[in-house]
C-alpha positions as a Python dict, from the first residue, in 0.01 Angstrom:
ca = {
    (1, 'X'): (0, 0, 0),
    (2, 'X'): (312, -133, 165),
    (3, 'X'): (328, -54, 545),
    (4, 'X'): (640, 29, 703),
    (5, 'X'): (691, 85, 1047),
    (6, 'X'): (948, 265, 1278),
    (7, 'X'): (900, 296, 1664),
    (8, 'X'): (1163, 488, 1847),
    (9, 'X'): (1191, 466, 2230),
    (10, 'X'): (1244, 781, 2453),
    (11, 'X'): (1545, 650, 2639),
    (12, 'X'): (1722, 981, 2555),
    (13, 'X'): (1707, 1277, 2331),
    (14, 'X'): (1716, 1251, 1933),
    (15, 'X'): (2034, 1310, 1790),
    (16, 'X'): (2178, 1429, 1460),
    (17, 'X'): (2276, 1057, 1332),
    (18, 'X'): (1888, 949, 1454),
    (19, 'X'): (1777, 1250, 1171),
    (20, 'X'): (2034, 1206, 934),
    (21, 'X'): (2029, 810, 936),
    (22, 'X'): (1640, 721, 1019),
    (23, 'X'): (1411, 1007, 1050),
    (24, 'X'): (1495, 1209, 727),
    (25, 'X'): (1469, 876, 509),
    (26, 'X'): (1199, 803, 680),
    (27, 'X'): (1004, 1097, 601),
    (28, 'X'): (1135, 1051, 240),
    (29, 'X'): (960, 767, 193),
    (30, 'X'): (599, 824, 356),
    (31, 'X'): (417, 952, 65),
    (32, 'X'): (494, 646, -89),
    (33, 'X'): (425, 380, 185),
    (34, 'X'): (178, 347, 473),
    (35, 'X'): (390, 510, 734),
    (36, 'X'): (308, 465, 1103),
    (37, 'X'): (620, 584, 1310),
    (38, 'X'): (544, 548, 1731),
    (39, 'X'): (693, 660, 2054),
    (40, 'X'): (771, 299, 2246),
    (41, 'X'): (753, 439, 2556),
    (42, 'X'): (675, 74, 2694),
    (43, 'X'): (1069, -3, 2548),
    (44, 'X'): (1168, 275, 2815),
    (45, 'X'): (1023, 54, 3109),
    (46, 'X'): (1300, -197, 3096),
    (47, 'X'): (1515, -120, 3300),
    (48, 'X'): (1513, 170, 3597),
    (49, 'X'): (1347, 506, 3501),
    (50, 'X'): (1196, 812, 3643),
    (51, 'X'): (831, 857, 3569),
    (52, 'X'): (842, 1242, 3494),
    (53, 'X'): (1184, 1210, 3301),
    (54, 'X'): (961, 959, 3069),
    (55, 'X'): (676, 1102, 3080),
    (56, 'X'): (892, 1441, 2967),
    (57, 'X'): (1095, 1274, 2681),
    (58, 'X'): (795, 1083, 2554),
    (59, 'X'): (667, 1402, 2488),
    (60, 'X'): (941, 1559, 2355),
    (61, 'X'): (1014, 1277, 2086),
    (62, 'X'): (656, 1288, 1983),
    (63, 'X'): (665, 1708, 1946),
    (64, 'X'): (1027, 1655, 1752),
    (65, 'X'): (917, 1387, 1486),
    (66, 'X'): (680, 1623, 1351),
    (67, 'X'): (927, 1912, 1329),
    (68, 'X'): (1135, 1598, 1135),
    (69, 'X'): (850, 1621, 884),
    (70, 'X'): (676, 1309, 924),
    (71, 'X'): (330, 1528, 891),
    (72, 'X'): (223, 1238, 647),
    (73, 'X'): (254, 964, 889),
    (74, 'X'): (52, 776, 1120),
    (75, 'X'): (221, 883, 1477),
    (76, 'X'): (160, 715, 1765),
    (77, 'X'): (284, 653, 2095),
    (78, 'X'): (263, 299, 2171),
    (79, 'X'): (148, 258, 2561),
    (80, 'X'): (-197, 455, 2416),
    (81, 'X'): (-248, 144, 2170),
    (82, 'X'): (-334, -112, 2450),
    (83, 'X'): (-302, -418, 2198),
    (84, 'X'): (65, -356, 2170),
    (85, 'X'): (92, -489, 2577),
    (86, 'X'): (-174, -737, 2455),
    (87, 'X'): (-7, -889, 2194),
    (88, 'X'): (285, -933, 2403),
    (89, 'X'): (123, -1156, 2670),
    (90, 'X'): (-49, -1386, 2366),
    (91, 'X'): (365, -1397, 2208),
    (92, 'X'): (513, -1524, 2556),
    (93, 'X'): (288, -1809, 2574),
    (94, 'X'): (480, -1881, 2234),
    (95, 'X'): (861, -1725, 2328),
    (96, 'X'): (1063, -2024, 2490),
    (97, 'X'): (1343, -1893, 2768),
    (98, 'X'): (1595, -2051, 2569),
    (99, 'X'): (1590, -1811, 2262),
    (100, 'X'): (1508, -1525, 2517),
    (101, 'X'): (1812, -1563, 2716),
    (102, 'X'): (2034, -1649, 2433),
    (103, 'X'): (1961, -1255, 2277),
    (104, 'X'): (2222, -1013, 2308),
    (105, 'X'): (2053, -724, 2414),
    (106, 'X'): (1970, -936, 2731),
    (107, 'X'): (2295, -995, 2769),
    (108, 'X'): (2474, -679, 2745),
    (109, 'X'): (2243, -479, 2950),
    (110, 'X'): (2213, -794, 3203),
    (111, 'X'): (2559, -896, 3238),
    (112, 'X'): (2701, -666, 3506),
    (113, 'X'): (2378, -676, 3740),
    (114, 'X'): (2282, -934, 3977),
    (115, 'X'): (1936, -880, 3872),
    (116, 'X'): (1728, -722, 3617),
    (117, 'X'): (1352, -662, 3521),
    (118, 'X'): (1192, -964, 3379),
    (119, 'X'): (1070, -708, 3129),
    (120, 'X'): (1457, -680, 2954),
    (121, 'X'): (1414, -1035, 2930),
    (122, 'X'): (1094, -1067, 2758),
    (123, 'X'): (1149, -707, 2570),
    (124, 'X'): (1198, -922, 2234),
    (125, 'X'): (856, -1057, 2240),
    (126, 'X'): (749, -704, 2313),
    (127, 'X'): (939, -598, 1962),
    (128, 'X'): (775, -854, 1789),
    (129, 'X'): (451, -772, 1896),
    (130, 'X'): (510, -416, 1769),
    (131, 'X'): (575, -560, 1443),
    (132, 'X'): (333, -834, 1365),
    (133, 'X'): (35, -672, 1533),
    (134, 'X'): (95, -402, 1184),
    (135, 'X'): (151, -685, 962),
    (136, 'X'): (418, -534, 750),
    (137, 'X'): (571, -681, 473),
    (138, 'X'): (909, -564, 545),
    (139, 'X'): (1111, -463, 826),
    (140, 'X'): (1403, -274, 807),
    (141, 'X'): (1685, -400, 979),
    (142, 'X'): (2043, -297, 1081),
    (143, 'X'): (2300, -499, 1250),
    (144, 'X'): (2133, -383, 1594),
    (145, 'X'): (1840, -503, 1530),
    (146, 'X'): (1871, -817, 1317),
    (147, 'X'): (1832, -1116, 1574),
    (148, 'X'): (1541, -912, 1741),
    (149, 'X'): (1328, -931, 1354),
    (150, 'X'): (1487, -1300, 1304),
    (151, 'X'): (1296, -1399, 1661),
    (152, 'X'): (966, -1180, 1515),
    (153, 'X'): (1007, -1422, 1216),
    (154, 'X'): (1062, -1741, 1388),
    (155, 'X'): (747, -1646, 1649),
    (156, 'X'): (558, -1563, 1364),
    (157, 'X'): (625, -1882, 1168),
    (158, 'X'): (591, -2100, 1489),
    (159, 'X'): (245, -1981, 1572),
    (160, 'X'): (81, -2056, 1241),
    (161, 'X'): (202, -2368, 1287),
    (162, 'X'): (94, -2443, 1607),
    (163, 'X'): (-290, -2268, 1511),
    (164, 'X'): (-281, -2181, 1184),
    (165, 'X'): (-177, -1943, 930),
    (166, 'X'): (-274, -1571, 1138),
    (167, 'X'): (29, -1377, 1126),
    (168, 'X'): (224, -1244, 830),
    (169, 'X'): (589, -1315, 831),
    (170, 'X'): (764, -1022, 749),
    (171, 'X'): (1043, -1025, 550),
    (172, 'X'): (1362, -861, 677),
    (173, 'X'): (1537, -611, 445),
    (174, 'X'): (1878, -388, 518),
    (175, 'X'): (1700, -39, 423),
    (176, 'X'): (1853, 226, 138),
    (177, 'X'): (2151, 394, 339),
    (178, 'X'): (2089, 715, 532),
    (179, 'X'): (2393, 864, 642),
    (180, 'X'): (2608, 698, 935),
    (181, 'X'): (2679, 932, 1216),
    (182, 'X'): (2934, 809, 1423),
    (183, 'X'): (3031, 960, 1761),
    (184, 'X'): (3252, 1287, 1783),
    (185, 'X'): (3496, 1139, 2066),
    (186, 'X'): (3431, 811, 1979),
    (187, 'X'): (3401, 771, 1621),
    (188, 'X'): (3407, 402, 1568),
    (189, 'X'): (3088, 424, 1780),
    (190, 'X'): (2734, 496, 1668),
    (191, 'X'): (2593, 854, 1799),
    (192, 'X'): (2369, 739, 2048),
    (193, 'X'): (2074, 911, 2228),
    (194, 'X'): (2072, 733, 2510),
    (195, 'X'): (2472, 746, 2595),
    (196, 'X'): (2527, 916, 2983),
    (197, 'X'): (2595, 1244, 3101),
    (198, 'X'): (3000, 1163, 3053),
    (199, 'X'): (2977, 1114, 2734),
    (200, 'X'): (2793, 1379, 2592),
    (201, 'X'): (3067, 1578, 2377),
    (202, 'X'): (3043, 1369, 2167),
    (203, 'X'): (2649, 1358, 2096),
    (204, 'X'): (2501, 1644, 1859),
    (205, 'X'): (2155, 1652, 2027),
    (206, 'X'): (1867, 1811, 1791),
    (207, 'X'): (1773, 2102, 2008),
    (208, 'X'): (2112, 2174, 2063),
    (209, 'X'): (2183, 2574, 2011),
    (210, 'X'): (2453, 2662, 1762),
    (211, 'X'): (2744, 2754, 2047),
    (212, 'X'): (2682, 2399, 2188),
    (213, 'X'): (2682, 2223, 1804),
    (214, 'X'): (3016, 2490, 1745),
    (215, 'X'): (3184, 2344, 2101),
    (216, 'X'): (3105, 1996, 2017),
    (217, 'X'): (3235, 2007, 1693),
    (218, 'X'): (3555, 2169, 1719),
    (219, 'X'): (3672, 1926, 2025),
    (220, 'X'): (3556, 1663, 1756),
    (221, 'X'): (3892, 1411, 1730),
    (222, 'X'): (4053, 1374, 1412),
    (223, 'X'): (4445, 1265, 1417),
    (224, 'X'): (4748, 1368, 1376),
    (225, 'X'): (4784, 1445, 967),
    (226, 'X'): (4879, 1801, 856),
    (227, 'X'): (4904, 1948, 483),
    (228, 'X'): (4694, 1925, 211),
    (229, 'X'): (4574, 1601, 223),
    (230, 'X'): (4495, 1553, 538),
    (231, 'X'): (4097, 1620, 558),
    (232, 'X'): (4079, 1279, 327),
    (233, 'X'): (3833, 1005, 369),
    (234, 'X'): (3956, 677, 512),
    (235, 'X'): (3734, 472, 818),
    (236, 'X'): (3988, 255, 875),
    (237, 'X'): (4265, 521, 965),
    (238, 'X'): (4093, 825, 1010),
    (239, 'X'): (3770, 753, 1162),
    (240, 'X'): (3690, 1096, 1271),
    (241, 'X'): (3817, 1285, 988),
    (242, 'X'): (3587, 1001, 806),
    (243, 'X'): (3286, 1089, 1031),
    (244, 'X'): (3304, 1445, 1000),
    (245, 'X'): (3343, 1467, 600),
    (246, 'X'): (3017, 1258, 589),
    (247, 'X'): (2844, 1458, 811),
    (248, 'X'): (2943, 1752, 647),
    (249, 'X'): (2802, 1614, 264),
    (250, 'X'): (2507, 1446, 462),
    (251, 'X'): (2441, 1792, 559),
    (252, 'X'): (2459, 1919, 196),
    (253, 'X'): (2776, 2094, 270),
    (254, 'X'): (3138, 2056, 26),
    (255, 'X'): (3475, 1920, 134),
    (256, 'X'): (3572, 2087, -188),
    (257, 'X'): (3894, 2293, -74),
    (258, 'X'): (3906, 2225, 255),
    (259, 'X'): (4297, 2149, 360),
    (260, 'X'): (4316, 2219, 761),
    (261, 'X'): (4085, 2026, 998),
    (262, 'X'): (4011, 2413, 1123),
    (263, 'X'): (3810, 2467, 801),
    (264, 'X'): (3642, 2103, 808),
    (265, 'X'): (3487, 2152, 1160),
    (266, 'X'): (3375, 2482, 1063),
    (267, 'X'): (3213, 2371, 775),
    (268, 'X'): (3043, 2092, 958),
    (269, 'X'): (2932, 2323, 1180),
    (270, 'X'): (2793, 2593, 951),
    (271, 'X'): (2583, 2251, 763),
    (272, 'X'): (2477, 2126, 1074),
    (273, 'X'): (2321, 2456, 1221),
    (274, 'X'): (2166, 2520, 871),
    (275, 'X'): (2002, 2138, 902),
    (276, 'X'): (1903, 2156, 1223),
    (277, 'X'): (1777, 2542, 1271),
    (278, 'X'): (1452, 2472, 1051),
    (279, 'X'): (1376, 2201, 1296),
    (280, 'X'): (1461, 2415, 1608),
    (281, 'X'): (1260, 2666, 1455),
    (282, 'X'): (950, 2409, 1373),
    (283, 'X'): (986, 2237, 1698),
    (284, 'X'): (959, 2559, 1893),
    (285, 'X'): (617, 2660, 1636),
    (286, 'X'): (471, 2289, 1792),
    (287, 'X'): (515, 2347, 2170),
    (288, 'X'): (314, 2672, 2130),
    (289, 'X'): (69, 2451, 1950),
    (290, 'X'): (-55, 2195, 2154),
    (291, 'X'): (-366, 2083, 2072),
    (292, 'X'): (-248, 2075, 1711),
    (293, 'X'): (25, 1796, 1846),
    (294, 'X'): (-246, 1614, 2071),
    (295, 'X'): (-502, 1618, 1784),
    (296, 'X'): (-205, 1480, 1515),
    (297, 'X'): (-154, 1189, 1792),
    (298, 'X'): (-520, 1097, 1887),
    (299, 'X'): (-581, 1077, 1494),
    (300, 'X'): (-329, 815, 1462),
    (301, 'X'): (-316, 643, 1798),
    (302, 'X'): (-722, 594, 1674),
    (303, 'X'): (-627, 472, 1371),
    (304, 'X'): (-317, 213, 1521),
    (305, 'X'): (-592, 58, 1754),
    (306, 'X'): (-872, 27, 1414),
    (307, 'X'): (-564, -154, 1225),
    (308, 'X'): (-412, -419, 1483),
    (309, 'X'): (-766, -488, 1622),
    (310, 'X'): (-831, -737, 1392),
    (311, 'X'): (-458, -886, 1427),
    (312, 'X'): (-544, -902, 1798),
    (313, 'X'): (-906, -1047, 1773),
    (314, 'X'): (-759, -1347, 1511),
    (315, 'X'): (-431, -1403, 1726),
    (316, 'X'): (-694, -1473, 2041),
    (317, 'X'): (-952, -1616, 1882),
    (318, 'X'): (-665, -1920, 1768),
    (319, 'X'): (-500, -1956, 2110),
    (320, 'X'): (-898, -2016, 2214),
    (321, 'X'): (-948, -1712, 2420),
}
């Protein structure tokens, strides 16, 4: 069976584009593929964090993708799999600091401090590690995401060079479409759950109760069209109207009728309550269960270190060690 593999860091809390666009595909799919979906809560470590925040939101992602419905999956949280940190040592002794410091990430994150953790810089060969320690196939990959999976491929390819043929080199793929959910105030940008306190009107958070969803959505910007036509689908020109009409069908909701941006934002909001209420409502079940949730994660965090054992073992045994 074809693996495919999803790790999600706790940098912030899961929004309605990360269930819409990854999580609800995701879950789609896992009947049909070996799914192993983790928490990368080494990811978080990259740059300044509290201990308790993490420690908090590591928790709360791992509760939330089971109220997403990804009972069928292998879930994990990645600092309990110790071959993931591992892995990462063996791939730096193959990384150069040329292709590190050319990434963009790096970059961006780097460019307005006069230093950083040497962790940001090596977090690519973390990423890789994630991925070729579960040897799948195919990785998904957006615009993000793609230079991180082209360095995963170019590691990969230069290490069974260098001592022979260990590690599969995945193949990258751009994944069936989920829904794009774009920012409320800033809709040419992607809702993000790891934006700042500022910026949160914009950000349609999972456990958000209906008044917040209801507030958020009716300061949502649109423009300045009026009249029948005006609740009409065009990115270029009308990137929130845009945004909100395809949250509202992603939603299973109709822009059938609707003439006034009024009615739009209320039917966005009535779909999005209605999507995210069973999830409230199975999120809340979880946190009253939690053994059930510890059990779920022990199962697969025991089943994450059987898999990439073996990847781990041939990787060292290559190098020598």
């Amino acid at each position: 069976m074809t693996t495919q593999l999803s790790l999600l860091t706790p940098s912030g809390h899961l929004t309605l584009g990360n269930l819409l666009g990854a999580l609800r595909p995701l879950a789609a799919r896992q009947d049909a593929y070996d799914t192993r979906v983790g928490v990368a809560d080494l990811h978080a470590m990259t740059t300044a964090h509290d201990p308790a925040a993490l420690r908090a939101r590591t928790r709360e992602l791992a509760v939330l993708l089971l109220a997403c419905g990804l009972d069928g999956s292998t879930l994990f949280v990645q600092s309990r799999v110790p071959a993931h940190r591992l892995m990462t040592c063996l791939l730096e002794c193959v990384a150069t600091t040329g292709e590190l410091g050319r990434m963009v990430q790096f970059k961006e994150k780097g460019r307005a401090e006069q230093s950083t953790r040497a962790s940001l810089f090596t977090y690519p060969v973390l990423m890789a590690a994630d991925i070729l320690l579960h040897a799948p196939q195919q990785v998904p990959v957006g615009d993000d995401q793609r230079q991180h999976v082209e360095l995963t491929r170019d590691l990969a390819r230069r290490f069974n060079r260098a001592y022979g043929p260990v590690l599969v080199v995945p193949e990258a793929v751009v994944p069936a479409a989920g829904a794009r959910v774009m920012d409320l105030q800033r809709p040419t940008a992607k809702m993000s759950k790891s934006v700042g306190a500022d910026d949160e009107a914009g950000v349609v958070r999972l456990l958000d109760p209906p008044d917040v969803v209801r507030r958020k959505v009716a300061r949502a910007v649109t423009d300045s069209d009026t009249g029948a036509d005006a609740a009409r689908t065009e990115r270029g020109t009308k990137p929130g109207v845009t945004n909100l009409l395809e949250v509202l069908v992603a939603c299973g909701g109709s822009a059938d009728g609707l003439t006034t941006y009024g009615a739009l934002k209320k039917a966005v909001t009535d779909a999005v309550v209605a999507v995210l209420e069973p999830v409230q409502q199975r999120y809340a079940a979880l946190l009253a269960a939690p053994d059930h949730v510890d059990e779920v994660y022990a199962r697969g965090e025991e089943r994450c270190r059987e898999v990439t054992a073996p990847v781990l073992a041939a990787v060292e045994q290559a190098l020598g060690l």
